[in-house]
PDB file of C-alpha atoms in Angstrom:
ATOM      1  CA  UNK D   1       1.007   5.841  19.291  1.00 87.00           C
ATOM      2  CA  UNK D   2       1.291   4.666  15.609  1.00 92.00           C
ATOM      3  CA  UNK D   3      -2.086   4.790  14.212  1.00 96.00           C
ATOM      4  CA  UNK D   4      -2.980   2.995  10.726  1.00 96.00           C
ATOM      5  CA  UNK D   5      -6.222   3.142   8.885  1.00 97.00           C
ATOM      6  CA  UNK D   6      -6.222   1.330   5.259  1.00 98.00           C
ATOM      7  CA  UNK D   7      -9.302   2.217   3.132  1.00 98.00           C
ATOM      8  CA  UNK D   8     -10.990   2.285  -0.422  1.00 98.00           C
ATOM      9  CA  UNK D   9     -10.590  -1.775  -0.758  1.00 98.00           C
ATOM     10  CA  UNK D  10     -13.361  -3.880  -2.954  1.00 98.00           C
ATOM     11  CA  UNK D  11     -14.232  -5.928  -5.559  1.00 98.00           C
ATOM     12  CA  UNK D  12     -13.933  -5.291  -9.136  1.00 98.00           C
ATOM     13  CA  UNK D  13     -13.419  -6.908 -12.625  1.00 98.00           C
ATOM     14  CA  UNK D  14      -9.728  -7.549 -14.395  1.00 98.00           C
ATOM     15  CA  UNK D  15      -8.993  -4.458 -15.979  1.00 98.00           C
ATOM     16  CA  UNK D  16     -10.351  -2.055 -13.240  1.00 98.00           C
ATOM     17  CA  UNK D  17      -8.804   0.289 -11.075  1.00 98.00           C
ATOM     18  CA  UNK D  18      -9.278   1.199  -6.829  1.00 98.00           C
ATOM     19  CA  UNK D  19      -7.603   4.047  -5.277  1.00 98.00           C
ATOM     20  CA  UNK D  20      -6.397   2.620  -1.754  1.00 98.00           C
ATOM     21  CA  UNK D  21      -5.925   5.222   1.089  1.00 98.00           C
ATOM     22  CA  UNK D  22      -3.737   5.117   4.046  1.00 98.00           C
ATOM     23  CA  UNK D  23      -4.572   7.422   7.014  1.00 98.00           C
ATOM     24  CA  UNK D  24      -1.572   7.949   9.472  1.00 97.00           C
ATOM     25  CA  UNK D  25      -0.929   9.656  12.786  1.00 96.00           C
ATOM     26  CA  UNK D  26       2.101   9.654  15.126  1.00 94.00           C
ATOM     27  CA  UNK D  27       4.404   9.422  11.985  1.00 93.00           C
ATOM     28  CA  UNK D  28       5.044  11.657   9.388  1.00 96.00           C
ATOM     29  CA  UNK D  29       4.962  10.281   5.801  1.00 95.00           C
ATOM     30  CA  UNK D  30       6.900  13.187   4.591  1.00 95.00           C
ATOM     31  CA  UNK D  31       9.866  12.005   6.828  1.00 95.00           C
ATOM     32  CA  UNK D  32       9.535   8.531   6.747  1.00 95.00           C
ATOM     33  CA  UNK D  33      10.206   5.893   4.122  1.00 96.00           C
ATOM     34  CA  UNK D  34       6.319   4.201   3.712  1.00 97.00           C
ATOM     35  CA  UNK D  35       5.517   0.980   2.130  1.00 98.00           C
ATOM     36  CA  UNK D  36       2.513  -0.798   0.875  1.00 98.00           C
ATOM     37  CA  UNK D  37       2.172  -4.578   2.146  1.00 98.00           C
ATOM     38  CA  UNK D  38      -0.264  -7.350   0.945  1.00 98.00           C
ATOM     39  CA  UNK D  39      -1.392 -10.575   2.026  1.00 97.00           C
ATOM     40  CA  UNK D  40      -2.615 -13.611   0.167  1.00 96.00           C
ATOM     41  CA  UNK D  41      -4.105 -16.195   1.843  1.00 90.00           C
ATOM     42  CA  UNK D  42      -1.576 -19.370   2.095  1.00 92.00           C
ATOM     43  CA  UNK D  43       1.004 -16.920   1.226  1.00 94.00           C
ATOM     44  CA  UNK D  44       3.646 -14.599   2.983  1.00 94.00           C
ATOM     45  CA  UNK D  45       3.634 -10.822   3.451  1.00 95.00           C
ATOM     46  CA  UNK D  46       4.724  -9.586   0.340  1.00 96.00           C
ATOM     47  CA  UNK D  47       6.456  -5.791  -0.432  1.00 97.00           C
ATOM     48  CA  UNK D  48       4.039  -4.046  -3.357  1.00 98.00           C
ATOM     49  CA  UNK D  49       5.601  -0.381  -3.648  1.00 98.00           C
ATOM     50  CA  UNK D  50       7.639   2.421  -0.984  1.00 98.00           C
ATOM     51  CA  UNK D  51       8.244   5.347  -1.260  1.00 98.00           C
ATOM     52  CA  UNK D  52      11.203   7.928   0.082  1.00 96.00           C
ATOM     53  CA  UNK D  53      11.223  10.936   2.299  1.00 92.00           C
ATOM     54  CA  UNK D  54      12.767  12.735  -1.182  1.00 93.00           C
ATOM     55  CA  UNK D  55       9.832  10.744  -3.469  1.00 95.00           C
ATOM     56  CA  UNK D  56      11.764   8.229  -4.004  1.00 97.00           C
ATOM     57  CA  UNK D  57       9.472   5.363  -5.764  1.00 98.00           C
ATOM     58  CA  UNK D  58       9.732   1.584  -5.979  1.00 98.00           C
ATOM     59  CA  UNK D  59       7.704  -1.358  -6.995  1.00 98.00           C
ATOM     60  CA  UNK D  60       7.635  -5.208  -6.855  1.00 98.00           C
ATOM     61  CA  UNK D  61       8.037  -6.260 -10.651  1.00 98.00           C
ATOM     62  CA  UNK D  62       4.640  -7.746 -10.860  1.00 98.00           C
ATOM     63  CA  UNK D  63       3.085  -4.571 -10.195  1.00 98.00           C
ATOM     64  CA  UNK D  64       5.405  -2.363 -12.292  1.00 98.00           C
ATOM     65  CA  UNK D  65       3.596  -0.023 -14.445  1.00 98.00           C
ATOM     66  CA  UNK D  66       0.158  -0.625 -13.283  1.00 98.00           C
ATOM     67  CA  UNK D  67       0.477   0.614  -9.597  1.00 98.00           C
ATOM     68  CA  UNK D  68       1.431   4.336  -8.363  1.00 98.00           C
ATOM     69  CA  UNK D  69       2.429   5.077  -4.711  1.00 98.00           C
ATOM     70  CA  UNK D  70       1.921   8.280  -3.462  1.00 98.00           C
ATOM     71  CA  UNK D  71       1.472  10.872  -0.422  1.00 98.00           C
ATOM     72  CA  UNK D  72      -0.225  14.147   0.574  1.00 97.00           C
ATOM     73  CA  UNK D  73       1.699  15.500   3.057  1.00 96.00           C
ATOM     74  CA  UNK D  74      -0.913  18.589   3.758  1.00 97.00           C
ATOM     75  CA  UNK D  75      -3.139  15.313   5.484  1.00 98.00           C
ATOM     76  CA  UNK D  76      -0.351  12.870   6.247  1.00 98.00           C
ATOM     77  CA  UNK D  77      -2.004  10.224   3.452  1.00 98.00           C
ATOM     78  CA  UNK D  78      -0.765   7.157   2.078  1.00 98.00           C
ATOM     79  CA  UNK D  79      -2.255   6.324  -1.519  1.00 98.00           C
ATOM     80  CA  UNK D  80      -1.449   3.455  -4.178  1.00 98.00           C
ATOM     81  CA  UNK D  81      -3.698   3.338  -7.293  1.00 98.00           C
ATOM     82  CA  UNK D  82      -4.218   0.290  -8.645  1.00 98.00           C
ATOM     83  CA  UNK D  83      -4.971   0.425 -12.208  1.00 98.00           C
ATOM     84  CA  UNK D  84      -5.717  -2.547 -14.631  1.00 98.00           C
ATOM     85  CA  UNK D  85      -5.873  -4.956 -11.909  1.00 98.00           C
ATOM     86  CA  UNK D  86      -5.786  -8.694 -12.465  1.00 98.00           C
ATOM     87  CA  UNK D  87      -6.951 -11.725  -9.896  1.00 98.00           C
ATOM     88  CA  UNK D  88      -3.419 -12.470  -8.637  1.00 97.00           C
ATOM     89  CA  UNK D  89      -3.464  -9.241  -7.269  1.00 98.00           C
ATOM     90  CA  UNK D  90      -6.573 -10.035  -4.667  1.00 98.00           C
ATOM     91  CA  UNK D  91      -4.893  -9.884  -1.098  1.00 98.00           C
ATOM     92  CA  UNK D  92      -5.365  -8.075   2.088  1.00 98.00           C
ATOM     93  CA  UNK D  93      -3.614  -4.493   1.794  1.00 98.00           C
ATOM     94  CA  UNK D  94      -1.559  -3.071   4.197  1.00 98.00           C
ATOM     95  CA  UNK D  95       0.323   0.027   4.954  1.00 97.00           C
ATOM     96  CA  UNK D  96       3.180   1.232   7.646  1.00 96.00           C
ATOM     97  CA  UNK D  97       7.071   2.500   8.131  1.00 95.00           C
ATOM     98  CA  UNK D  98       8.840   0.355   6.086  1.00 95.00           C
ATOM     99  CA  UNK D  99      11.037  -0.173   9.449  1.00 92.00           C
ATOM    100  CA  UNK D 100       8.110  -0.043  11.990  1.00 88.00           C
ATOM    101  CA  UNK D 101       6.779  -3.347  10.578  1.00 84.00           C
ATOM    102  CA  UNK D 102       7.509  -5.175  14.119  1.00 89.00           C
ATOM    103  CA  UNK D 103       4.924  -2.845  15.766  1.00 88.00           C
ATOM    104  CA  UNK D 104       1.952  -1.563  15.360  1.00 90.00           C
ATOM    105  CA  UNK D 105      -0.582  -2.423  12.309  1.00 94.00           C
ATOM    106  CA  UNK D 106      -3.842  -1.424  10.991  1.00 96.00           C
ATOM    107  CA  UNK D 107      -6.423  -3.697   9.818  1.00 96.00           C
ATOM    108  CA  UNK D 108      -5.892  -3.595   6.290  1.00 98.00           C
ATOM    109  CA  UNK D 109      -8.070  -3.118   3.404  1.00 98.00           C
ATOM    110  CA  UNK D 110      -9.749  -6.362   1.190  1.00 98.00           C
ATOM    111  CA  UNK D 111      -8.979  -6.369  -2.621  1.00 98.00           C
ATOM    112  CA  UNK D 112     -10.641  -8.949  -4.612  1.00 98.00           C
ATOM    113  CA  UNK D 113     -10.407  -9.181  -8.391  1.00 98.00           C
ATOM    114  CA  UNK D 114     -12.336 -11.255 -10.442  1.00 98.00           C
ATOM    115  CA  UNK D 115     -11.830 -12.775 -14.243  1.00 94.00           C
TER     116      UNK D 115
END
């Protein structure tokens, strides 16, 4: 019933930015609390931001400043932009409830940043 669709993953430079979109039916983002997910490989599912039925916003530390979570509730759209990106941050990205994460998931979107 959950449906997830990650896009606007891809390769760029340190220093550049990508816009990553979320597209999400059978929950509302408005009403939910929504989190952005990435995976490196050899590493564990890490939090990057959530954010609040209110707008609430948080971030992991190493992405403070440079990352910006946000929603359009008009098309029930998940977005993080990704500014001044640096290799550590190449991972798969994910999106979801931040308390569905035992269900469904969507396929995720590729981020690779090179020196």
């Amino acid at each position: 019933q959950v449906q997830l669709a990650e896009s606007g993953g891809g390769s760029v430079q340190a220093g550049g930015s990508l816009r990553l979109s979320c597209a999400v039916s059978g929950i509302i983002v408005s009403r939910n609390w929504m989190c952005w997910y990435r995976e490196a490989p050899g590493k564990r599912r890490e939090l990057v931001s959530s954010i609040l039925g209110d707008g609430s916003e948080s971030y992991a530390a190493s992405v403070k400043g440079r990352f910006t979570i946000s929603r359009d509730n008009v098309t029930n759209t998940l977005y993080l932009q990704m500014n001044n990106l640096k290799p550590e941050d190449t991972a798969v990205y994910h999106c979801n409830g931040c308390t569905l994460v035992r269900g469904t998931w969507g396929p995720g979107t590729q981020v690779t940043v090179s020196s």
